[in-house]
PDB file of C-alpha atoms in Angstrom:
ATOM      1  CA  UNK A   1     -45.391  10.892  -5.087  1.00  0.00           C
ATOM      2  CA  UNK A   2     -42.393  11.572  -3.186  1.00  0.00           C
ATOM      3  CA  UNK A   3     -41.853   7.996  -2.506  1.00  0.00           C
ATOM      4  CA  UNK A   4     -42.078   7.196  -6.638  1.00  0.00           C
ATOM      5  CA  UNK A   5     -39.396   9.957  -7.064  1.00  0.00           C
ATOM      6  CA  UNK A   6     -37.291   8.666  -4.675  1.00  0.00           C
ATOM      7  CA  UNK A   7     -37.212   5.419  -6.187  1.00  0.00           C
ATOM      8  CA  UNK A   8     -34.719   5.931  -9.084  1.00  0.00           C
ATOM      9  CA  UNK A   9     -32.495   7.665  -6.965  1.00  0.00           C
ATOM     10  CA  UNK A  10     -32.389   4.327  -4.933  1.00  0.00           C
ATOM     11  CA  UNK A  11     -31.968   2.356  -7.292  1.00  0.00           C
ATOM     12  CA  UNK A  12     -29.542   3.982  -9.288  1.00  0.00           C
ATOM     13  CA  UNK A  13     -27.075   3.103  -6.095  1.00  0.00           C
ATOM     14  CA  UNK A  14     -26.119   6.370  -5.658  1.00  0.00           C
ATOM     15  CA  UNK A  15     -23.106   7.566  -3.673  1.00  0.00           C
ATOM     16  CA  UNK A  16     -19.506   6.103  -3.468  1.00  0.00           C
ATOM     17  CA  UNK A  17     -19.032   2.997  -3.187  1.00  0.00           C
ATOM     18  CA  UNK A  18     -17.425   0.886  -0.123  1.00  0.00           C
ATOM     19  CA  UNK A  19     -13.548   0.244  -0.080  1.00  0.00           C
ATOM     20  CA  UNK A  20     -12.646  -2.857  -0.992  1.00  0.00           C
ATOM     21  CA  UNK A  21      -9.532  -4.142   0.855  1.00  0.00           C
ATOM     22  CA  UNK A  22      -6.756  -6.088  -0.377  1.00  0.00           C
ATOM     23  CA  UNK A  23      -4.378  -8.585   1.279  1.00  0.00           C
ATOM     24  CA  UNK A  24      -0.859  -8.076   1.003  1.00  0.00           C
ATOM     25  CA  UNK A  25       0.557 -11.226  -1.185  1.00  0.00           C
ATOM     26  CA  UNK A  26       3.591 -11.124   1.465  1.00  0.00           C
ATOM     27  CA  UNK A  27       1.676 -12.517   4.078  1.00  0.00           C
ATOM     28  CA  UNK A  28       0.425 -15.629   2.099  1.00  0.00           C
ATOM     29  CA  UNK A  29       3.403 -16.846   0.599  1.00  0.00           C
ATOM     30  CA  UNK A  30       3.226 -20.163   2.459  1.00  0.00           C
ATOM     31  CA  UNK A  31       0.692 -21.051  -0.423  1.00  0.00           C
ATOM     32  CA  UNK A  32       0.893 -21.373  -4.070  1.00  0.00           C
ATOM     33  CA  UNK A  33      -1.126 -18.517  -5.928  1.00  0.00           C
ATOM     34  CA  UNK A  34      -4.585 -21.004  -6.015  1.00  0.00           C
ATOM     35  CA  UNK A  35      -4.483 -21.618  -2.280  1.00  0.00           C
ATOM     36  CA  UNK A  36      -3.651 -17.979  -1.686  1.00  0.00           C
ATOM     37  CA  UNK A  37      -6.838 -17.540  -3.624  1.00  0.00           C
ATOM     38  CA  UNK A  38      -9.259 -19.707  -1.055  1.00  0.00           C
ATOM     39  CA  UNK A  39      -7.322 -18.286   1.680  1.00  0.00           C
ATOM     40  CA  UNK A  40      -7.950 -14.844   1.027  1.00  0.00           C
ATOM     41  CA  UNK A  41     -11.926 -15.139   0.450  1.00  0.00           C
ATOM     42  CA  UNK A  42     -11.779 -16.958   3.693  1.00  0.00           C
ATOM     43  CA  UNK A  43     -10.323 -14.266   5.549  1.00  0.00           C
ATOM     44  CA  UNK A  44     -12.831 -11.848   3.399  1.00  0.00           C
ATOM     45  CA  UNK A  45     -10.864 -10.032   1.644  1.00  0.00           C
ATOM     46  CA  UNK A  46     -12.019  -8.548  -1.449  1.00  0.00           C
ATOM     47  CA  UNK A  47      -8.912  -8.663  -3.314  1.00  0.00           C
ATOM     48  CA  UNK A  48      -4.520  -9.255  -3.495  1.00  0.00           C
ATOM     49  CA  UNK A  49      -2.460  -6.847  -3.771  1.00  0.00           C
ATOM     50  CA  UNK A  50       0.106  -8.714  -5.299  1.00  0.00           C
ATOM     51  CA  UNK A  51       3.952  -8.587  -5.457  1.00  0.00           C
ATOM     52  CA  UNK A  52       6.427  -9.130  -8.649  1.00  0.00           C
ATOM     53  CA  UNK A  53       9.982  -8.687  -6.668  1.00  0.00           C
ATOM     54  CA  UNK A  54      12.742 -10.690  -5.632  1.00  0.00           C
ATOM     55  CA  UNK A  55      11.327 -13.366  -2.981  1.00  0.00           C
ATOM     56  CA  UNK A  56       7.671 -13.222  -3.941  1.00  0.00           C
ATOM     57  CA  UNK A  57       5.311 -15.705  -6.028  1.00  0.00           C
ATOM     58  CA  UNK A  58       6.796 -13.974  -9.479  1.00  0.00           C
ATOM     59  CA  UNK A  59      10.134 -12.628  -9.751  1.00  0.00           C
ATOM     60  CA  UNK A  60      10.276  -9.729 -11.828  1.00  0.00           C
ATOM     61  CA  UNK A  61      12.437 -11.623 -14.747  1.00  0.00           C
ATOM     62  CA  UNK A  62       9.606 -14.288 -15.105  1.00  0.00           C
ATOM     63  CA  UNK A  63       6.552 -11.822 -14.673  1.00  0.00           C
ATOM     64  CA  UNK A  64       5.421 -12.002 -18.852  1.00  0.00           C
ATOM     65  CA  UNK A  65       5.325 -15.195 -18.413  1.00  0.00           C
ATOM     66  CA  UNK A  66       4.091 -15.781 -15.148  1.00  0.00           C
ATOM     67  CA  UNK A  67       1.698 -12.672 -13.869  1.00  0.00           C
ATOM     68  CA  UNK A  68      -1.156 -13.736 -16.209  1.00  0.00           C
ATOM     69  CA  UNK A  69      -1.905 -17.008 -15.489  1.00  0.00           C
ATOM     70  CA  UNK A  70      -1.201 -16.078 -11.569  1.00  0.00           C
ATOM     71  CA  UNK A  71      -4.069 -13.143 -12.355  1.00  0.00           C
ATOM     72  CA  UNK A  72      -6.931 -15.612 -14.227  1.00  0.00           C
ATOM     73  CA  UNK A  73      -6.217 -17.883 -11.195  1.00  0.00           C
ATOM     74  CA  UNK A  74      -7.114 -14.995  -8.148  1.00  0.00           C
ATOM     75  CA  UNK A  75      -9.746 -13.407 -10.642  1.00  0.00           C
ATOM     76  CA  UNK A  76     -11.639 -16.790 -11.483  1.00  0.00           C
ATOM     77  CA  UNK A  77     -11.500 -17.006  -7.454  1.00  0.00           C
ATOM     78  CA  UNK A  78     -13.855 -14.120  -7.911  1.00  0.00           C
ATOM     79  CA  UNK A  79     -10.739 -11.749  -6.017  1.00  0.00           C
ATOM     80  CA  UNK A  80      -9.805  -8.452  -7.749  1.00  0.00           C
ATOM     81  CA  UNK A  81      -5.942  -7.440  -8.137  1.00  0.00           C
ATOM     82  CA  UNK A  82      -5.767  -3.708  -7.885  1.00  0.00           C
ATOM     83  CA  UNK A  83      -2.312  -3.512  -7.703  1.00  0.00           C
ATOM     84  CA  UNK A  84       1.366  -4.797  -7.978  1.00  0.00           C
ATOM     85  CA  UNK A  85       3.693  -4.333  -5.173  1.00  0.00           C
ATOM     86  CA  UNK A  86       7.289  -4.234  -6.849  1.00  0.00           C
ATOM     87  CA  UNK A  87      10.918  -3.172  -6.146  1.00  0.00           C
ATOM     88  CA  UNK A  88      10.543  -0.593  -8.866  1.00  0.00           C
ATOM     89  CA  UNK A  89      12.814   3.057  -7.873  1.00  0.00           C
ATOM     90  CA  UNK A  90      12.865   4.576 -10.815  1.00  0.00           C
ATOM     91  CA  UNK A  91      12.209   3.850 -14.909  1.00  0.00           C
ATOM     92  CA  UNK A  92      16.329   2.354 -14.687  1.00  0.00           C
ATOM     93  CA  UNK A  93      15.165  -0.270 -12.408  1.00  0.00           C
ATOM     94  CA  UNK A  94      15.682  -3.326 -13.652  1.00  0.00           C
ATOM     95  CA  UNK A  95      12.057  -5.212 -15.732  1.00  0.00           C
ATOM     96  CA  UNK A  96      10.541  -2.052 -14.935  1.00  0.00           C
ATOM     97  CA  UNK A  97       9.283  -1.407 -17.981  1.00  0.00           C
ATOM     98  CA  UNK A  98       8.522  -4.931 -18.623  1.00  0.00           C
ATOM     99  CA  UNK A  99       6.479  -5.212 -15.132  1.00  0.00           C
ATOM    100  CA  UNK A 100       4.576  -2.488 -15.949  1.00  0.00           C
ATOM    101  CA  UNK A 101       3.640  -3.366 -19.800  1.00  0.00           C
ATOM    102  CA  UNK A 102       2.093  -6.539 -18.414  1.00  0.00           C
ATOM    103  CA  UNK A 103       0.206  -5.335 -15.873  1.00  0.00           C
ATOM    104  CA  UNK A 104      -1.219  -2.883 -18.076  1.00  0.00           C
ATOM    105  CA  UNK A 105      -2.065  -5.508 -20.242  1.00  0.00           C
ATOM    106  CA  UNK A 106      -3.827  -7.491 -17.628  1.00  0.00           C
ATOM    107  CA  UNK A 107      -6.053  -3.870 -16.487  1.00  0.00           C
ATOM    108  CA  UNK A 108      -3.763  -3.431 -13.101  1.00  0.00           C
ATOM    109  CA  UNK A 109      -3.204   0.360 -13.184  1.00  0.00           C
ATOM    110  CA  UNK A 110      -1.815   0.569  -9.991  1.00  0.00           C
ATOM    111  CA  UNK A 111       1.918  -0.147  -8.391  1.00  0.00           C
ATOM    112  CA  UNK A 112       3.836   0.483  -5.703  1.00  0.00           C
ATOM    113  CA  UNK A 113       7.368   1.652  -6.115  1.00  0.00           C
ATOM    114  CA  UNK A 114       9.626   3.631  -3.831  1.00  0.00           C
ATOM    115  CA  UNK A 115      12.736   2.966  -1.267  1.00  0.00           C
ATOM    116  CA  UNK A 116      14.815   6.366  -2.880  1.00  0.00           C
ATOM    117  CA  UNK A 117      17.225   7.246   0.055  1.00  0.00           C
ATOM    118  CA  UNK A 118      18.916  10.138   1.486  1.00  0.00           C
ATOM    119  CA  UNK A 119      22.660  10.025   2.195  1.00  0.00           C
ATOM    120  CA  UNK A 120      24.052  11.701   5.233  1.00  0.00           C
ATOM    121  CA  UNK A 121      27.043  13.551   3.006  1.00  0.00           C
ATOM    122  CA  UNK A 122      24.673  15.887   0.730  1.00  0.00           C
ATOM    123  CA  UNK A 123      22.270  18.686   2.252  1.00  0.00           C
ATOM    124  CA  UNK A 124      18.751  17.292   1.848  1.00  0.00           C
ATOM    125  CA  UNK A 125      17.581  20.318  -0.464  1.00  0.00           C
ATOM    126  CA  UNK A 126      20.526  19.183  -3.408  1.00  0.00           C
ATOM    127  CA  UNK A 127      19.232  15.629  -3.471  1.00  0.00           C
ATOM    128  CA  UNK A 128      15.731  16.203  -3.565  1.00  0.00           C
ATOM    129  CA  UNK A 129      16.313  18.376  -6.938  1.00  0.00           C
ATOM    130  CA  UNK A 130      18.555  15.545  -8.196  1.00  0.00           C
ATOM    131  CA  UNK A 131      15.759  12.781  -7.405  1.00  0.00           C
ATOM    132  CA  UNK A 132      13.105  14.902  -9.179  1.00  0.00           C
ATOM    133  CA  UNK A 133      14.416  14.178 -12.907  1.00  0.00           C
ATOM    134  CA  UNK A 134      14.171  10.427 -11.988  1.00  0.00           C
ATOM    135  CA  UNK A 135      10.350  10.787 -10.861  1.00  0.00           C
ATOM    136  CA  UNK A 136       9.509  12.916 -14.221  1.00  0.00           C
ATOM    137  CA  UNK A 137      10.948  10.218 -15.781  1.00  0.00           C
ATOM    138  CA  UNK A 138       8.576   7.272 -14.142  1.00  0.00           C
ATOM    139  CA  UNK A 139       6.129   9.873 -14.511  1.00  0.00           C
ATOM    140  CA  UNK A 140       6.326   9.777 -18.082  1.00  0.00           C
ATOM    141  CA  UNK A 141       6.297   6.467 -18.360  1.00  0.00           C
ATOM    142  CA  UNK A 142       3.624   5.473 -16.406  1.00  0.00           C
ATOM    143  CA  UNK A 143       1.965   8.114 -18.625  1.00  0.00           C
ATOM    144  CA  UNK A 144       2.506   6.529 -21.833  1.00  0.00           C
ATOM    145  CA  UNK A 145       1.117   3.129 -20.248  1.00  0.00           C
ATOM    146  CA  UNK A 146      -2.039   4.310 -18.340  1.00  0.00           C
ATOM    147  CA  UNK A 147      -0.030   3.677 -15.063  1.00  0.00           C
ATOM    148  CA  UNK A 148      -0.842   4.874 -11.599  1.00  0.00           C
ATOM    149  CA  UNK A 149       2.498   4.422  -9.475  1.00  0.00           C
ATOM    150  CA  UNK A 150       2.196   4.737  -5.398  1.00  0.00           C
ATOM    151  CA  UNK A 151       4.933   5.369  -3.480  1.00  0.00           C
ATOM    152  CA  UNK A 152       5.360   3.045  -0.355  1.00  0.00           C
ATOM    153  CA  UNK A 153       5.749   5.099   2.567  1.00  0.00           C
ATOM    154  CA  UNK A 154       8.359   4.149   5.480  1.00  0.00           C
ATOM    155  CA  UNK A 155       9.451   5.127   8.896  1.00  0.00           C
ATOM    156  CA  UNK A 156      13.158   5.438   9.670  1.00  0.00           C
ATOM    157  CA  UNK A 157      16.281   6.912   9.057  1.00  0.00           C
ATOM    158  CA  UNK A 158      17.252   7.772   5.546  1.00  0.00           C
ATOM    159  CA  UNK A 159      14.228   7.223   4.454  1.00  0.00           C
ATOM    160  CA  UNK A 160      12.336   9.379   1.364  1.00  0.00           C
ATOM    161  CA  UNK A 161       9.053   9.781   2.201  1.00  0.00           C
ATOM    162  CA  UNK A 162       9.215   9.213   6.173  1.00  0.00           C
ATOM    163  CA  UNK A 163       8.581  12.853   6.490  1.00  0.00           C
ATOM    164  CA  UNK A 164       6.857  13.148   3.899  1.00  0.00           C
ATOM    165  CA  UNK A 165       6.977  16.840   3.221  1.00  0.00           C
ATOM    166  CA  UNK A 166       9.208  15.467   0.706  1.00  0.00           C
ATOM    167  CA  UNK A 167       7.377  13.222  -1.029  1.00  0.00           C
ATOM    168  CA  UNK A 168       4.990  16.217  -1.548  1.00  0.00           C
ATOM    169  CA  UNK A 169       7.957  18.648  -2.703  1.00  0.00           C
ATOM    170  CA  UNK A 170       8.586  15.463  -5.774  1.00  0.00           C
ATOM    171  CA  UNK A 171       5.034  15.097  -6.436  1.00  0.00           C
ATOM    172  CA  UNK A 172       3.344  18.545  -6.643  1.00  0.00           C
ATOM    173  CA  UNK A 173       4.562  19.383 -10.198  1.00  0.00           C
ATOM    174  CA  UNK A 174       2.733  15.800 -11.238  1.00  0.00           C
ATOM    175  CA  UNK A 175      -0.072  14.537 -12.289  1.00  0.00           C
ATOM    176  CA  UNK A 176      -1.150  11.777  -9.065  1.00  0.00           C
ATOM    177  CA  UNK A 177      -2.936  10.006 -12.007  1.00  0.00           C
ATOM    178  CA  UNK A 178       0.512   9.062 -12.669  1.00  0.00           C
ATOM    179  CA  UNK A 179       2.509   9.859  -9.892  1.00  0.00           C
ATOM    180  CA  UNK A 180       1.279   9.378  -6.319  1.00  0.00           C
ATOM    181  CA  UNK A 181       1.909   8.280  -2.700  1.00  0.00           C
ATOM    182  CA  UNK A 182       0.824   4.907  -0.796  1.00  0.00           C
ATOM    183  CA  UNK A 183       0.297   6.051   2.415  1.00  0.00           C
ATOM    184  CA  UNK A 184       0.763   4.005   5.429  1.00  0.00           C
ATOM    185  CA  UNK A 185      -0.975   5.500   8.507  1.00  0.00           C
ATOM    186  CA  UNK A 186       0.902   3.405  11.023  1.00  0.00           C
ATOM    187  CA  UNK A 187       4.306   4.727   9.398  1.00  0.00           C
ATOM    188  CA  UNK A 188       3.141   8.211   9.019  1.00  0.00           C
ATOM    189  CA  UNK A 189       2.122   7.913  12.654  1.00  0.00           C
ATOM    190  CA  UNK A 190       5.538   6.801  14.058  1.00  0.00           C
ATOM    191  CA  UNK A 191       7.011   9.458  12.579  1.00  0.00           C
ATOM    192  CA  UNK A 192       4.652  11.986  14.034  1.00  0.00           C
ATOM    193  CA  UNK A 193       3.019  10.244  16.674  1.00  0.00           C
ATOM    194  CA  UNK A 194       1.303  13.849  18.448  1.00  0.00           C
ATOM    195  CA  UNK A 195      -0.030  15.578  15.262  1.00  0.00           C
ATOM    196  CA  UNK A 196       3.057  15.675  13.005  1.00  0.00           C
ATOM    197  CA  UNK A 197       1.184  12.501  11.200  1.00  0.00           C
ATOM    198  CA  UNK A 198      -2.373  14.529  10.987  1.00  0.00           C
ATOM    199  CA  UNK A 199      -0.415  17.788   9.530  1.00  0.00           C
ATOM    200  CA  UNK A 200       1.453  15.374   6.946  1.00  0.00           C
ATOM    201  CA  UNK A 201      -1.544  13.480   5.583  1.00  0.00           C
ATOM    202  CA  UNK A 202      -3.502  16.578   5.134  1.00  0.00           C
ATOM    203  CA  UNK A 203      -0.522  17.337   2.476  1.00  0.00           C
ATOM    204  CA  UNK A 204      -0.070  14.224   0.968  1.00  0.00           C
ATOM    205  CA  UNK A 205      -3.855  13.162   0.632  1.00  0.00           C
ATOM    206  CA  UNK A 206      -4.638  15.251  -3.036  1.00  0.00           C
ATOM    207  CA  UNK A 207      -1.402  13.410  -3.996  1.00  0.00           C
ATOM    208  CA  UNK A 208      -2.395   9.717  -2.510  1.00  0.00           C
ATOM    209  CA  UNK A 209      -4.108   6.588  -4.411  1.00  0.00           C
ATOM    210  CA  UNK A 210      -3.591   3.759  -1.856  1.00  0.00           C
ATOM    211  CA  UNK A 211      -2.955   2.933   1.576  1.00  0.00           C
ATOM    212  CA  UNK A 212      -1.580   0.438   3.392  1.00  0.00           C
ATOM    213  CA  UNK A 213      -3.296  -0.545   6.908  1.00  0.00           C
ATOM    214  CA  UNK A 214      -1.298  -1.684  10.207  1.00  0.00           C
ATOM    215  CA  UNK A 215      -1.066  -0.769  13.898  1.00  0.00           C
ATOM    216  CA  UNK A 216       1.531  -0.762  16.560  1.00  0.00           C
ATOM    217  CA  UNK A 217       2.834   0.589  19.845  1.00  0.00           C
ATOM    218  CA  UNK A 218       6.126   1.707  20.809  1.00  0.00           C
ATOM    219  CA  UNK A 219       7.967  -1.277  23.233  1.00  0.00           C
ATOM    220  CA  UNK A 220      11.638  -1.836  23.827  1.00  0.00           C
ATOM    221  CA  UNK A 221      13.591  -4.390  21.832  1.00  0.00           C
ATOM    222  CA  UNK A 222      15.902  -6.895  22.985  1.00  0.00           C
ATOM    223  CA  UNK A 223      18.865  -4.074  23.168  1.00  0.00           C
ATOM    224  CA  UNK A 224      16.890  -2.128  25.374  1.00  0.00           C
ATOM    225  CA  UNK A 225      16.162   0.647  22.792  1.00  0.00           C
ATOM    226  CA  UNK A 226      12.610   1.736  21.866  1.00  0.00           C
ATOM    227  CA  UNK A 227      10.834   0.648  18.495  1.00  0.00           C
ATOM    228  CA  UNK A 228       7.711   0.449  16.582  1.00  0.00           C
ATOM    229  CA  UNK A 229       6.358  -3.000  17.872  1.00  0.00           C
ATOM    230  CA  UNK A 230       3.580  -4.015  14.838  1.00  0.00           C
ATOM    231  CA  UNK A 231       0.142  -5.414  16.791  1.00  0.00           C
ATOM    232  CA  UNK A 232      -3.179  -6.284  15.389  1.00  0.00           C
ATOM    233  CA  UNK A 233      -5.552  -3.341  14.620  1.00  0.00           C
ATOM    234  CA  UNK A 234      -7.228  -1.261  17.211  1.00  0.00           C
ATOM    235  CA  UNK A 235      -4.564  -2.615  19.747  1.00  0.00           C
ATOM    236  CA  UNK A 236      -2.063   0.286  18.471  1.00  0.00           C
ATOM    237  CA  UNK A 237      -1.739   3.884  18.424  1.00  0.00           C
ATOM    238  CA  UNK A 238      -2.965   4.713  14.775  1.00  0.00           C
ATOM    239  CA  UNK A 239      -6.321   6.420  15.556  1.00  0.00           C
ATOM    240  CA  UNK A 240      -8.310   4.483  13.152  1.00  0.00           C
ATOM    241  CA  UNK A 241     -11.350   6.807  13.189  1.00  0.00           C
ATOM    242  CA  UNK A 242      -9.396   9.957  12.458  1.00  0.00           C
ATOM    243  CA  UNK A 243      -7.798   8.784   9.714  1.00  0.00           C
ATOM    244  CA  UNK A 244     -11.139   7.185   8.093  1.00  0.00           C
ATOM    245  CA  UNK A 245     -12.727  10.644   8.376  1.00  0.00           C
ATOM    246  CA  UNK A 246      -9.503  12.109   6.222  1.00  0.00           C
ATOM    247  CA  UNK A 247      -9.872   9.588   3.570  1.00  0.00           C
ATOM    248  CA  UNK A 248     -13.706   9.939   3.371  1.00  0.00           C
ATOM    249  CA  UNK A 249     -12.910  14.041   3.520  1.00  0.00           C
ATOM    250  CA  UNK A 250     -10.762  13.135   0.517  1.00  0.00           C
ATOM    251  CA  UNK A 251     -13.166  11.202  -1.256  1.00  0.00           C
ATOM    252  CA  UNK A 252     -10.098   8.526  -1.123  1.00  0.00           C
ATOM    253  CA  UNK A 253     -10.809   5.285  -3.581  1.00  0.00           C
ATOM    254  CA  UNK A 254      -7.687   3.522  -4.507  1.00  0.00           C
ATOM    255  CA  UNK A 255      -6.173   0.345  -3.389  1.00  0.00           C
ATOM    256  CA  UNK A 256      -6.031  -0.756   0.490  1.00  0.00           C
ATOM    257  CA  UNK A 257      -3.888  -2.909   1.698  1.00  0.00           C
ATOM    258  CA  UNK A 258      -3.576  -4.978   5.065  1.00  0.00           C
ATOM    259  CA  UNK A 259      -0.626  -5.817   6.339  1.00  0.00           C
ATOM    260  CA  UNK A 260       0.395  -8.061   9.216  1.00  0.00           C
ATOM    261  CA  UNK A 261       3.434  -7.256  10.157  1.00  0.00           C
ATOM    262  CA  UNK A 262       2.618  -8.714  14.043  1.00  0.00           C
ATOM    263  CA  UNK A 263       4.212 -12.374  14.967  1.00  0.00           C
ATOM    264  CA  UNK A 264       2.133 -14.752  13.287  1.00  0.00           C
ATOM    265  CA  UNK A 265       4.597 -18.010  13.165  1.00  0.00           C
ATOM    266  CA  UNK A 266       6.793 -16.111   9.622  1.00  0.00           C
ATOM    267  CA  UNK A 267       3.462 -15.074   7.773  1.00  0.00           C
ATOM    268  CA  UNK A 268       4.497 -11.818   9.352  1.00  0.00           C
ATOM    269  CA  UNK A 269       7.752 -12.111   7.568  1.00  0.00           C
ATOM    270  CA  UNK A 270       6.550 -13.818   4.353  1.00  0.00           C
ATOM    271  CA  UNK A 271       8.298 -17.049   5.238  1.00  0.00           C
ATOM    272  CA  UNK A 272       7.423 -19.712   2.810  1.00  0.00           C
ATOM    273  CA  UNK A 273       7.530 -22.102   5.708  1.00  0.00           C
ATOM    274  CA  UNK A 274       5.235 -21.654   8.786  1.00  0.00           C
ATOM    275  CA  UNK A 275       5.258 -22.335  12.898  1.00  0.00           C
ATOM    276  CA  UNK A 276       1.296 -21.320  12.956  1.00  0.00           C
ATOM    277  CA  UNK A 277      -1.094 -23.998  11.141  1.00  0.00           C
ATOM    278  CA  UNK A 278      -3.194 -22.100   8.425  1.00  0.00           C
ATOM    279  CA  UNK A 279      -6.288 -21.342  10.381  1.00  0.00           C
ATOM    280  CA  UNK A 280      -4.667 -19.365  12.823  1.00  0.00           C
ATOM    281  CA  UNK A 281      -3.253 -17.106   9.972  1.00  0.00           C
ATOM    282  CA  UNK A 282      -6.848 -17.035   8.590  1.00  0.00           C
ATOM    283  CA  UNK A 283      -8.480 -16.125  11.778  1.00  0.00           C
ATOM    284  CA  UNK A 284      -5.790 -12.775  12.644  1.00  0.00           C
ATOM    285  CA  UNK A 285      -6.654 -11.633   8.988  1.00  0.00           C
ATOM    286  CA  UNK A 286      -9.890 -12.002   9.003  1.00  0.00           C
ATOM    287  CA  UNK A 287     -10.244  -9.979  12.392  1.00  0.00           C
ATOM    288  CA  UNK A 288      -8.542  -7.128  11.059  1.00  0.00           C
ATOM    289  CA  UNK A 289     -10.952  -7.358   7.998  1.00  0.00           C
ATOM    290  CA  UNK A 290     -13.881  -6.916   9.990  1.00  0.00           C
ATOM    291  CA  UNK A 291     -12.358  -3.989  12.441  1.00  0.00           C
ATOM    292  CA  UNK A 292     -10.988  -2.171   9.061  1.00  0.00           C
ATOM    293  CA  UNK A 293     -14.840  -2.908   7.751  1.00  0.00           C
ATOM    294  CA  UNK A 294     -16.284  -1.418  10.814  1.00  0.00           C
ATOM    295  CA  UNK A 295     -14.011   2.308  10.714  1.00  0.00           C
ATOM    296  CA  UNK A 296     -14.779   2.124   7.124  1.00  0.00           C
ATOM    297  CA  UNK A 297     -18.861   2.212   7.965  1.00  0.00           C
ATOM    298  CA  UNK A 298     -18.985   4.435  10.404  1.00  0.00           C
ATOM    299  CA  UNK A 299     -16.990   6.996   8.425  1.00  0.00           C
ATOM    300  CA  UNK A 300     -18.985   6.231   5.068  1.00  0.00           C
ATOM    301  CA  UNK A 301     -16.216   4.567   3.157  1.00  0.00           C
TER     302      UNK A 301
END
């Protein structure tokens, strides 16, 4: 008897399902959109998270006429596309609207937007209150479309969102349906290496509907001066199994993204032209696929 009521419960699939990861379209723009396709199942990826910006497969001018056929071709692949990666700041930007209309159109309800910058003439507390009309204003927008905007978090100086207490401080009078952070560990980690990072994605988690996923290790660079060097996962300092327990604590399930930031002959750097033959592109991705995989099962993701 208790094996018969068990049963449905079984088969209903209960419980959340896994995280399926995306490829950044950066790192594959040595192929055209079909062989992108065949390169991401190869690697086992599950999806692309695709960019419509200057320098990517679709420029933002051409992306009515271009996204949808450039979608049909991934999702016939049997790849989803969760998301757009654009160069969208703020509703002014230019095609913003028009970027987001057509994905919404094609059932992509997610994008990543961001790169608003501090100057180092006005105290930090004046421009956060003047950058706060600009998000109610994407807000709104992405409202009236059914859009989910992430925003793209960086290390470095001048940054918005480095710290990000202050992405937090722009997002708490939001709804993250609309409004929301794309939090990347390894960024959050190098700019709170001890705990700062654990303290800051605590905050920003309620507010956060993707991540992006890369490692690294602090090294000198060739003026002698200490940097984030970008390495393959589990080589770094991110701790991988810390951070999948937050996300699984936060019952995260939005886009994730893998980035590969590490020399690999300009995929790194989203050359069109490469010094690596395919395969060896194919084999670094795919690694990091199955590591990612592995955090994600033991933490229940």
């Amino acid at each position: 008897m208790a094996l018969a009521a068990a049963a449905p419960l079984a088969a209903q699939g209960q419980g959340p399902k896994p995280l399926k990861i995306s490829i950044f379209s950066k790192h594959l723009q040595f192929l055209d959109v079909a062989g992108m396709a065949v390169a991401a199942k190869e690697a086992g990826a599950d999806g692309i998270d695709f960019a419509v910006r200057k320098g990517a497969h679709i420029l933002p001018e051409r992306v009515k006429e271009e996204l949808p056929g450039a979608v049909d071709t991934l999702r016939k692949a049997g790849l989803e596309v969760p998301m757009l990666t654009t160069a969208i700041v703020d509703a002014t930007t230019p095609h913003a609207e028009t970027i987001l209309r057509t994905a919404a159109s094609l059932g992509i309800r997610h994008y990543r937007w961001g790169d608003m910058r501090y100057n180092a003439v006005q105290p930090i507390p004046e421009q956060l209150e003047a950058m706060k009309p600009r998000v109610k204003a994407l807000a709104d927008l992405n409202r009236e479309l059914g859009m989910c905007g992430m925003y793209h978090t960086h290390s470095g100086q001048n940054e918005v969102g480095a710290s990000i207490w202050d992405l937090w401080l722009l997002f708490k009078d939001h709804d993250p349906k609309y409004i929301s952070a794309n939090l990347d560990v390894a960024h959050a980690t190098v700019e709170g290496g001890l705990g700062g990072w654990l303290h800051s994605t605590r905050l920003i988690l309620p507010y956060t509907r993707g991540t992006a996923i890369k490692d690294f290790v602090w090294a000198k660079n060739a003026k002698g001066g200490w940097a984030p060097q970008w390495c393959p996962l589990g080589e770094g300092m991110v701790d991988w199994p810390r951070y999948c327990s937050m996300l699984k604590a936060a019952r995260f399930d939005g886009p994730v993204q893998m980035h590969y930031e590490y020399p690999l002959g300009g995929a790194d750097h989203g050359n069109r032209q490469i010094t690596v033959d395919r395969a060896t592109v194919i084999t670094a991705m795919r690694k990091d696929i199955e590591k990612l995989r592995g955090w994600f099962k033991e933490a229940s993701l």
